Short mmCIF file of C-alpha atoms in Angstrom, two decimals:
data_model
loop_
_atom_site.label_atom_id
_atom_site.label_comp_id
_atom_site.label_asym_id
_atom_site.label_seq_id
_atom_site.Cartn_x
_atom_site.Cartn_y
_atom_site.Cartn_z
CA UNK Z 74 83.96 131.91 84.17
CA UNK Z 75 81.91 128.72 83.07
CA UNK Z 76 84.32 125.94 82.95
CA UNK Z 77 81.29 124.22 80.93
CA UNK Z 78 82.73 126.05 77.83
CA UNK Z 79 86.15 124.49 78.25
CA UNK Z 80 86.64 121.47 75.84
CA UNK Z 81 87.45 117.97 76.72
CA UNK Z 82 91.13 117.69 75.06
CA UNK Z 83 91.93 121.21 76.83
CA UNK Z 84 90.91 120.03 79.97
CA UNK Z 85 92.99 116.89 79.61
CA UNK Z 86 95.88 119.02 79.19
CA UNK Z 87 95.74 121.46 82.35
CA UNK Z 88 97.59 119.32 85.39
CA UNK Z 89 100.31 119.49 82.73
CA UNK Z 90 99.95 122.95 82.24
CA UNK Z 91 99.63 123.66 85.78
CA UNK Z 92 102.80 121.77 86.88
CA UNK Z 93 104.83 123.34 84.32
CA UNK Z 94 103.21 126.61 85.54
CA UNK Z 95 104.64 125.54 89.45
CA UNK Z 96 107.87 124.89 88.36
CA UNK Z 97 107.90 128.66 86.47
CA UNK Z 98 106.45 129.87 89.50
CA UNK Z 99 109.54 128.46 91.56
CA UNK Z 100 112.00 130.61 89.26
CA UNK Z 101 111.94 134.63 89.71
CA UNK Z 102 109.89 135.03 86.27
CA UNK Z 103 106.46 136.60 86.51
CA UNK Z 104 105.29 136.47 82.75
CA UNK Z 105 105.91 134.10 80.17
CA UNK Z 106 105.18 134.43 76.23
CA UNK Z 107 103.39 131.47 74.39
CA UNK Z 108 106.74 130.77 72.60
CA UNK Z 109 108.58 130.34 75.37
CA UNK Z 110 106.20 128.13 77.29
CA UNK Z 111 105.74 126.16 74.32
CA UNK Z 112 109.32 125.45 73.95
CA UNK Z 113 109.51 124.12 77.33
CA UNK Z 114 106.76 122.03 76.66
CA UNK Z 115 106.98 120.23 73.37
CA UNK Z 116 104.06 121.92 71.84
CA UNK Z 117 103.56 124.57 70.03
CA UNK Z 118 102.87 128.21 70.32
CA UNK Z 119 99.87 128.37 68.54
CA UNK Z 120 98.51 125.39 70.44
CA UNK Z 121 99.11 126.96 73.45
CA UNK Z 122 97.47 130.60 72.41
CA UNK Z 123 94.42 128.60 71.66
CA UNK Z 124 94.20 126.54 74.79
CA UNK Z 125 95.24 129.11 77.41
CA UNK Z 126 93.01 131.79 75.92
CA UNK Z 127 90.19 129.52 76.52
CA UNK Z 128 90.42 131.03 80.29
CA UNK Z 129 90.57 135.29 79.25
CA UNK Z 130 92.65 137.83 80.38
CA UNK Z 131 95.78 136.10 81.47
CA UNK Z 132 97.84 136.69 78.11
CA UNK Z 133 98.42 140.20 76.98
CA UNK Z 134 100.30 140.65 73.58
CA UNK Z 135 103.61 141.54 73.90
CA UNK Z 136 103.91 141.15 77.33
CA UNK Z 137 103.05 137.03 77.80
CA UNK Z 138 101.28 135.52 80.45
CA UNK Z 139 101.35 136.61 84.13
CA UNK Z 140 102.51 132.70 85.57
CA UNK Z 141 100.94 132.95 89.11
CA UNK Z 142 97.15 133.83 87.57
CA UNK Z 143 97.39 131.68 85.00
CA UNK Z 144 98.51 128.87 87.58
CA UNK Z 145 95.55 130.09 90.10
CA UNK Z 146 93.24 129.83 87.59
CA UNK Z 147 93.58 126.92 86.02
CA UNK Z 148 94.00 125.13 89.95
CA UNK Z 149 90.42 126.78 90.41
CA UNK Z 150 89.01 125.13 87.37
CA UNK Z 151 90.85 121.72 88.05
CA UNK Z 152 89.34 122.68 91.62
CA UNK Z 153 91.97 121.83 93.26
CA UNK Z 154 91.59 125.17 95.55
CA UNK Z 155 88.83 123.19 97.84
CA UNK Z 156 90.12 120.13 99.31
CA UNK Z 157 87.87 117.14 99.04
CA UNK Z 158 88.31 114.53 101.67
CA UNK Z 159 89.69 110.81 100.57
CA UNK Z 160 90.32 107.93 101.92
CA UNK Z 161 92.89 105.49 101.16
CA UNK Z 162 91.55 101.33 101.44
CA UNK Z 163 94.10 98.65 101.20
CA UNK Z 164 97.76 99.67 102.99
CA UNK Z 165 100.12 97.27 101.24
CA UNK Z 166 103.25 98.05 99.23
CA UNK Z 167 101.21 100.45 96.57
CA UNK Z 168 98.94 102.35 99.49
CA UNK Z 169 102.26 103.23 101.56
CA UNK Z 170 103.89 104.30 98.92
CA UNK Z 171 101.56 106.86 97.88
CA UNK Z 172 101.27 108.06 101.17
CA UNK Z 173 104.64 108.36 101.44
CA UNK Z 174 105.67 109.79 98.05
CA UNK Z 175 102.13 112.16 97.10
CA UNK Z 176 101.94 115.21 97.79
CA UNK Z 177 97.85 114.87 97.87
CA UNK Z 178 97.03 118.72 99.25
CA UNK Z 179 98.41 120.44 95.91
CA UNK Z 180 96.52 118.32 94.17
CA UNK Z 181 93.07 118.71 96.15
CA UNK Z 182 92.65 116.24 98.32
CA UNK Z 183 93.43 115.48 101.96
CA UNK Z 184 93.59 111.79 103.30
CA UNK Z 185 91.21 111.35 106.30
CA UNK Z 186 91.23 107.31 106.81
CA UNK Z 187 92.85 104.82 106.25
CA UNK Z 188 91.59 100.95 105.63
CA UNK Z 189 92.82 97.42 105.51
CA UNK Z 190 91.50 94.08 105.96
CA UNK Z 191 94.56 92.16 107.46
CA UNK Z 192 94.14 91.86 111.12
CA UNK Z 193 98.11 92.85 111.94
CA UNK Z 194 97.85 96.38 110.46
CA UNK Z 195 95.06 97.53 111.89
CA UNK Z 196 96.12 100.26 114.45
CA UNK Z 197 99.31 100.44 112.86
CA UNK Z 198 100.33 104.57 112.42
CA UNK Z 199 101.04 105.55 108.49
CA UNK Z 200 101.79 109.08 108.09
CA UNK Z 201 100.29 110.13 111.04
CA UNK Z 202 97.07 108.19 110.49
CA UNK Z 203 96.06 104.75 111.87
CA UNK Z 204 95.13 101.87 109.78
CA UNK Z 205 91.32 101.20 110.33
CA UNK Z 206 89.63 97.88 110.17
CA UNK Z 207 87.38 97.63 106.63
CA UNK Z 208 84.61 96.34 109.18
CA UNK Z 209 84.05 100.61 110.53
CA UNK Z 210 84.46 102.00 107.09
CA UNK Z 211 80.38 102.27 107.01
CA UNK Z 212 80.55 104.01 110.47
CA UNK Z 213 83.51 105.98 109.80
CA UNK Z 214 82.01 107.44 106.17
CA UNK Z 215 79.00 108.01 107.70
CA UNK Z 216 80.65 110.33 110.26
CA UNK Z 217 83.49 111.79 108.17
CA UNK Z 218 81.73 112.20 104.60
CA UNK Z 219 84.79 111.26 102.63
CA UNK Z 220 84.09 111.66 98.78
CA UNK Z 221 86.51 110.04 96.99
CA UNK Z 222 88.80 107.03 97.52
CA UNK Z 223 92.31 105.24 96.99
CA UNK Z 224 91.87 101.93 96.08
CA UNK Z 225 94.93 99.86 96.22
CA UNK Z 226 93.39 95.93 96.87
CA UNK Z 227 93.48 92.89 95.34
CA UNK Z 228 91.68 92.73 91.83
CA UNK Z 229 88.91 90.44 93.38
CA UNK Z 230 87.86 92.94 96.43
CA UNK Z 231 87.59 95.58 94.11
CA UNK Z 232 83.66 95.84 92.46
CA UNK Z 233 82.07 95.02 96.32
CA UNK Z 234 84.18 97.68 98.24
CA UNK Z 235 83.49 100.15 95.15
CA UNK Z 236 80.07 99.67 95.31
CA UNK Z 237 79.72 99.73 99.38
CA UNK Z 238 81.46 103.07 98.96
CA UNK Z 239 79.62 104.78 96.04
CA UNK Z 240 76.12 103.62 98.72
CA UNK Z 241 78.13 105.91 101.02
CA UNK Z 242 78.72 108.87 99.13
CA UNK Z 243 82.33 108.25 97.45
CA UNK Z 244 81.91 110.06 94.23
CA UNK Z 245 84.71 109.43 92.67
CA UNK Z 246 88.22 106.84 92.74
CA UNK Z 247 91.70 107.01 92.36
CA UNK Z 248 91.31 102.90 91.39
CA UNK Z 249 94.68 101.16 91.88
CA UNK Z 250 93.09 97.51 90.82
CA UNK Z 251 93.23 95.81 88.12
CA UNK Z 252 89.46 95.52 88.08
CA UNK Z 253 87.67 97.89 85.35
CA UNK Z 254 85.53 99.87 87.60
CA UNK Z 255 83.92 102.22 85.21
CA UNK Z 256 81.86 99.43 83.26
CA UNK Z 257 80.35 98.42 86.46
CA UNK Z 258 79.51 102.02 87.67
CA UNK Z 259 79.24 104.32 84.74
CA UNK Z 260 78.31 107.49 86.63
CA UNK Z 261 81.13 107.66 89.22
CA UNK Z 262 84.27 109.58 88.54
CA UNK Z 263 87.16 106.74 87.91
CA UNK Z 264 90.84 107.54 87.63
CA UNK Z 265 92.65 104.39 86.73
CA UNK Z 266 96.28 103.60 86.86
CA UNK Z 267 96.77 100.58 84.86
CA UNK Z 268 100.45 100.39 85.38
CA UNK Z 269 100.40 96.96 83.25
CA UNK Z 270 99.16 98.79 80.74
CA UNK Z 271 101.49 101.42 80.27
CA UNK Z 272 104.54 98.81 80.88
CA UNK Z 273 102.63 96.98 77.83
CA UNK Z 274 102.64 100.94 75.74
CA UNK Z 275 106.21 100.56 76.46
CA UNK Z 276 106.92 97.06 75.19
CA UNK Z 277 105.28 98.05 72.04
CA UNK Z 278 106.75 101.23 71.50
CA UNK Z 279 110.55 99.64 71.43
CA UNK Z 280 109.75 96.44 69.58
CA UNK Z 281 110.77 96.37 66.43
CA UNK Z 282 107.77 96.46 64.00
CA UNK Z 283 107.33 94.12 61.01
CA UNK C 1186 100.84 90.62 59.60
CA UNK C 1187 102.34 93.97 58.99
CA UNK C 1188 101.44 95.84 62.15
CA UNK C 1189 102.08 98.71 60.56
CA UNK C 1190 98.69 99.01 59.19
CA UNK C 1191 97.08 99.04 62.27
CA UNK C 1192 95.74 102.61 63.60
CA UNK C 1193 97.40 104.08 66.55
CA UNK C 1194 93.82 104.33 68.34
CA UNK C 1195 93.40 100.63 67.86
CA UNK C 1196 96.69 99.79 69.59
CA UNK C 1197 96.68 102.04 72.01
CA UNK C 1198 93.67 99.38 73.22
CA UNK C 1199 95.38 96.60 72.61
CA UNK C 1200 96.66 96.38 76.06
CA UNK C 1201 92.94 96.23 77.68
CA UNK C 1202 92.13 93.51 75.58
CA UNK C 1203 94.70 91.39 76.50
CA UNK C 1204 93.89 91.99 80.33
CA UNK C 1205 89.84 91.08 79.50
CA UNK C 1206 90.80 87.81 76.82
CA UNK C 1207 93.43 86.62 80.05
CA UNK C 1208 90.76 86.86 82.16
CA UNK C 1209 88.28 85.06 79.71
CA UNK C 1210 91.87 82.50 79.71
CA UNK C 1211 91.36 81.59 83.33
CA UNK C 1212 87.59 80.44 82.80
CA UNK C 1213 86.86 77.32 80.71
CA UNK C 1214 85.51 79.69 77.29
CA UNK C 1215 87.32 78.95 74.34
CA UNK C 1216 85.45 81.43 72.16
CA UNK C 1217 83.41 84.80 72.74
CA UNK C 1218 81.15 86.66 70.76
CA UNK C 1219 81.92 90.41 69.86
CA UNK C 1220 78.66 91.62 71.21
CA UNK C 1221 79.50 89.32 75.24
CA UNK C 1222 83.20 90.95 74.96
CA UNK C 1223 81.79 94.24 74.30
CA UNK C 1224 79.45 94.11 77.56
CA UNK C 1225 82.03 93.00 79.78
CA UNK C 1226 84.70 95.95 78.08
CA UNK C 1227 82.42 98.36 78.03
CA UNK C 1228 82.53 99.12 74.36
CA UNK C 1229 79.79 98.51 71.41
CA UNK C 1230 80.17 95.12 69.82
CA UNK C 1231 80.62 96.87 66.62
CA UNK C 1232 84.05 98.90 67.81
CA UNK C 1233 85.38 95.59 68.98
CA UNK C 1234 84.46 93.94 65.67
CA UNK C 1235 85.89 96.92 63.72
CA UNK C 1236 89.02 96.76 66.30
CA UNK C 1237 89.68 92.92 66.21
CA UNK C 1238 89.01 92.29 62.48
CA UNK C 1239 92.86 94.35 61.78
CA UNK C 1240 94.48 91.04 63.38
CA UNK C 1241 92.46 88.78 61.08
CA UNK C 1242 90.74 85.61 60.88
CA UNK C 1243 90.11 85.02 64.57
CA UNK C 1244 86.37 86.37 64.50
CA UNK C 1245 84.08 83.90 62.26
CA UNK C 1246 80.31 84.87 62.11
CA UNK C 1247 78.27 82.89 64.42
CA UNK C 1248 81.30 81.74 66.34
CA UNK C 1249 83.04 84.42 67.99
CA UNK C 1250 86.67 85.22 68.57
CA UNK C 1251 88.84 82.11 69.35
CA UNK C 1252 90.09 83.59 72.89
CA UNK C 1253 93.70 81.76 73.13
CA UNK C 1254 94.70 82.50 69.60
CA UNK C 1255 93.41 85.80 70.13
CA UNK C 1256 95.16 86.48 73.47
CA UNK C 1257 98.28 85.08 71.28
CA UNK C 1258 98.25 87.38 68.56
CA UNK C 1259 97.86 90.57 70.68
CA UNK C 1260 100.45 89.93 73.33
CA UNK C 1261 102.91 89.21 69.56
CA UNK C 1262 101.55 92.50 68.18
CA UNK C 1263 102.57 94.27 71.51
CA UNK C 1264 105.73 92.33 71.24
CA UNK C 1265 105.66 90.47 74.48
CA UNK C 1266 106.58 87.52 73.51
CA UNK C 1267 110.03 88.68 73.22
CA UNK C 1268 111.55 89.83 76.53
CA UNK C 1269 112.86 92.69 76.91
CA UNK C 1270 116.16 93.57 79.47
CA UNK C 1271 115.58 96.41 81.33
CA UNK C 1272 117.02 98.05 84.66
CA UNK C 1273 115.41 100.13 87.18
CA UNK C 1274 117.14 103.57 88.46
CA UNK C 1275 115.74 104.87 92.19
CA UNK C 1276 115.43 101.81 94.77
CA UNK C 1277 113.25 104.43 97.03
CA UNK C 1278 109.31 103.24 97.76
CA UNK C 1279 108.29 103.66 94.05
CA UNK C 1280 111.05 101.28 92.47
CA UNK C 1281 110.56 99.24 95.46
CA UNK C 1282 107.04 98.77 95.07
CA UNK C 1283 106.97 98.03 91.12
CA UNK C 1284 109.57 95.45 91.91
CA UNK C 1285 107.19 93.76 94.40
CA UNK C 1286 104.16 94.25 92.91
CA UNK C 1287 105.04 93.86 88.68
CA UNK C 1288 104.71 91.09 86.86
CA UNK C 1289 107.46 92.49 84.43
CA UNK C 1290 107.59 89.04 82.81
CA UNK C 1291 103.98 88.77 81.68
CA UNK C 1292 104.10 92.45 79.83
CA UNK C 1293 107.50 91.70 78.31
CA UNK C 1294 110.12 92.95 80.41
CA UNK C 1295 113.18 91.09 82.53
CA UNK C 1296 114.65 93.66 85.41
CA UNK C 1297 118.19 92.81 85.00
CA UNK C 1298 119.60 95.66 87.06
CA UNK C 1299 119.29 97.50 89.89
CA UNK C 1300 120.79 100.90 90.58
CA UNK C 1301 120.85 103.83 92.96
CA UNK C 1302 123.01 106.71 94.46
CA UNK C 1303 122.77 105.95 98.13
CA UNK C 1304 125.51 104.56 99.48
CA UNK C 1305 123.62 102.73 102.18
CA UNK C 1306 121.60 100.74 99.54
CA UNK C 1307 124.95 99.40 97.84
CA UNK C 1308 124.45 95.61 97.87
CA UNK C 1309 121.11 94.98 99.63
CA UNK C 1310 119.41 92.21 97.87
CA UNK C 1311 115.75 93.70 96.57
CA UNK C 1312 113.80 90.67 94.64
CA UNK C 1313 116.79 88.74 93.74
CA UNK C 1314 119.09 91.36 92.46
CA UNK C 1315 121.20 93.41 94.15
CA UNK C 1316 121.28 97.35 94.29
CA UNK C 1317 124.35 98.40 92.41
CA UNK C 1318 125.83 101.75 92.41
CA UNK C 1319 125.48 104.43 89.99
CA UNK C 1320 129.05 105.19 89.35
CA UNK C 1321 128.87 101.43 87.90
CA UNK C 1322 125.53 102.02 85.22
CA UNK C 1323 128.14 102.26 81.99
CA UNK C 1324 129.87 99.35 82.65
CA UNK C 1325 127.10 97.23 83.44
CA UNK C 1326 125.02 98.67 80.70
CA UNK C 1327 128.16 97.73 78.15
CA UNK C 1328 128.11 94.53 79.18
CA UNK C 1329 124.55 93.28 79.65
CA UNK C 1330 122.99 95.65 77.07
CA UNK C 1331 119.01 96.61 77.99
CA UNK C 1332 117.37 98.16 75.84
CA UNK C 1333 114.65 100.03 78.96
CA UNK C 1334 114.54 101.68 81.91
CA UNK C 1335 112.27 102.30 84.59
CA UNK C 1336 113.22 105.79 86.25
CA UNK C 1337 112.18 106.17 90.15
CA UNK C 1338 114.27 109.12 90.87
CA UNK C 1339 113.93 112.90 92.01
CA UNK C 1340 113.17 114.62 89.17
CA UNK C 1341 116.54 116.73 89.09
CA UNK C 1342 118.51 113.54 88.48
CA UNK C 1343 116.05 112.38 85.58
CA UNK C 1344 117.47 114.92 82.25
CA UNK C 1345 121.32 113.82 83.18
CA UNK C 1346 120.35 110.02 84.02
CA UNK C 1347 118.13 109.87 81.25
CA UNK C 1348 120.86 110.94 78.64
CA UNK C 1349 123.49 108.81 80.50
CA UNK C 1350 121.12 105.81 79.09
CA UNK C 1351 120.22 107.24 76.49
CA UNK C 1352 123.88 107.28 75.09
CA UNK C 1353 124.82 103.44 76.38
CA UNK C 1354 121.63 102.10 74.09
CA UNK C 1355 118.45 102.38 76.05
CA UNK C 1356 115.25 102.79 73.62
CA UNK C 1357 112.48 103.94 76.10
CA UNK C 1358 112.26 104.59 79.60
CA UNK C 1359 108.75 103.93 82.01
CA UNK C 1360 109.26 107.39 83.69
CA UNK C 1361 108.02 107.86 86.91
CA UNK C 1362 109.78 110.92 87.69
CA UNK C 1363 107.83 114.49 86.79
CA UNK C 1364 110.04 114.97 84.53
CA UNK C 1365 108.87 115.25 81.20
CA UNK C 1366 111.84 113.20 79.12
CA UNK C 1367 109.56 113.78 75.91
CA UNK C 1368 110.54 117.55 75.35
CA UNK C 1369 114.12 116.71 75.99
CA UNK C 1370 114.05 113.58 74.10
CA UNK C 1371 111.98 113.74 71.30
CA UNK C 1372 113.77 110.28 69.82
CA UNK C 1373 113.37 107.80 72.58
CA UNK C 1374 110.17 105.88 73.90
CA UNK C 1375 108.51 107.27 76.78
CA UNK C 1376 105.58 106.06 78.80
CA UNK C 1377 105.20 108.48 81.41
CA UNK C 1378 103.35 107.51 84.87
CA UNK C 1379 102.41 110.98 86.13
CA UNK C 1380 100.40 110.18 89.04
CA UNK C 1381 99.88 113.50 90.14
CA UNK C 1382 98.52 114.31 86.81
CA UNK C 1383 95.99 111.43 87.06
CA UNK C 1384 94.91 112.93 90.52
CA UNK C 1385 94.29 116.20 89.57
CA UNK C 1386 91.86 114.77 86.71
CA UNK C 1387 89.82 112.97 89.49
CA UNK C 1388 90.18 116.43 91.42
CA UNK C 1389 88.18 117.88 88.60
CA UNK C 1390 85.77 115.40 87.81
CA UNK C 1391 84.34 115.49 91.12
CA UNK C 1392 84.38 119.30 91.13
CA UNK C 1393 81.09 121.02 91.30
CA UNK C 1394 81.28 122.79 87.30
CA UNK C 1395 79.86 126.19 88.01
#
């Protein structure tokens, strides 16, 4: 199958269909009709039809879809079934507790290194990987090939360390900063989690409007 | 200003502006011109005029936007100038990090309360407050009345929680469990923080598309 021919907005939507797909997979069901998943999951059945058929073969009429190809495939397309090596730079609060709380293997990745700048960590063991000076990450990228990275530092670190990684071969970040990576490097893959943002979503959505 | 003329689209970007015209607050500008905004935002000057020119006269040709007033009128459309109580449920590494790492202030929030199941977490002090138990979430919700929650918890806990709140007043929850309160919920606010979601997007834009 070409993923190619798979829209934009339907892509968007698959690590929600795929989790719902885990948790279905976790019950003793094997097949599942559009109606049913749709109830489960706030849309509706029609939308669902349209998306999922986008992928062939997996719905039958009548009989639903079978849950554990559905949830194959659409892991293949997200490509989550080859693991990409990441690394992980900046091991405060925010970059323990991902490593602590992420489950990063299900979701395609595998955390090789780990980097900070503060003299006291370095060496220090965090989830069965030792904190790394930011001084060897050239050396240890070069070795290692890591293609994507975790950045959880300050705001003000964050366009020079994104740029001395995308010279060695990160293609893509999981970008923890505050710092708007994409308009500096428009052809690397950026994730963002602007937390303040979404607390800001929130605000808005409970004031009371004029 | 009625904000209820204003698009969804536009205010769902109303929260990146304010981060980029703070920023422009800490240098000495007073004004900016749509077309140096749009190259630092990564937008074309012509979506920011289009975006800006639903808050009215703060754009005057030739001058640019007045950046305080500006700055002013967003964070009132967002409705951050009037702080909001919320509490925080799950004192585990996630809850514990927000409360280190937020500035809950700034985006319109005061954590008034925090609250959690283990017994051994009863009464530690975490950033001023201490960790109440769960058993005691009705009364203190009676009496200090917040209006959001931010919900750190397993995900099995979040549905009961969740309506617990739901019924002693809270509007809209920051939901960090994978949970999805939404479907459940249809009535309430929800900004959900699916990181896992968010990872699996970078998983597949740094997938080789056959």
């Amino acid at each position: 199958m070409k993923t190619s021919h798979i829209s934009t907005s339907v892509i968007k939507r698959l690590p929600r269909y795929y989790r719902f797909l885990f948790d279905l997979l976790q019950s003793d069901m094997t097949r599942i009709s559009s109606k049913s998943l749709s109830e489960r999951m706030g849309l509706t059945a029609s939308q669902i039809r349209q998306d999922l058929n986008c992928f062939g073969g997996f719905g039958q009429q009548g009989y639903g879809y079978n849950i554990k190809l559905l949830y194959e495939e659409i892991g293949k397309i997200l490509g989550i079934d080859t693991i990409k090596k990441a690394i992980l730079v900046g091991t405060g609060n925010m970059g323990r507790t991902l490593l602590a709380n992420m489950d990063f293997h299900s979701r395609g990745f595998e955390i090789i290194g780990l980097f900070d700048n503060k003299e006291s960590l370095i060496g220090e063991n965090i989830s069965g990987l030792p904190v790394r000076h930011i001084d060897t990450l050239d050396e240890f990228c070069r070795e290692n090939l890591p293609v994507a990275a975790i950045l959880c530092i300050p705001r003000n670190h964050a366009h020079d360390v994104a740029e001395q990684l995308i010279n060695l071969g990160i293609k893509g970040f999981w970008n923890f900063t505050h710092y708007d990576l994409s308009v500096a490097f428009p052809d690397v893959a950026v994730e963002n989690v602007h937390l303040g943002d979404s607390l800001m979503t929130l605000c808005y959505n409970i004031s009371p409007k004029n």
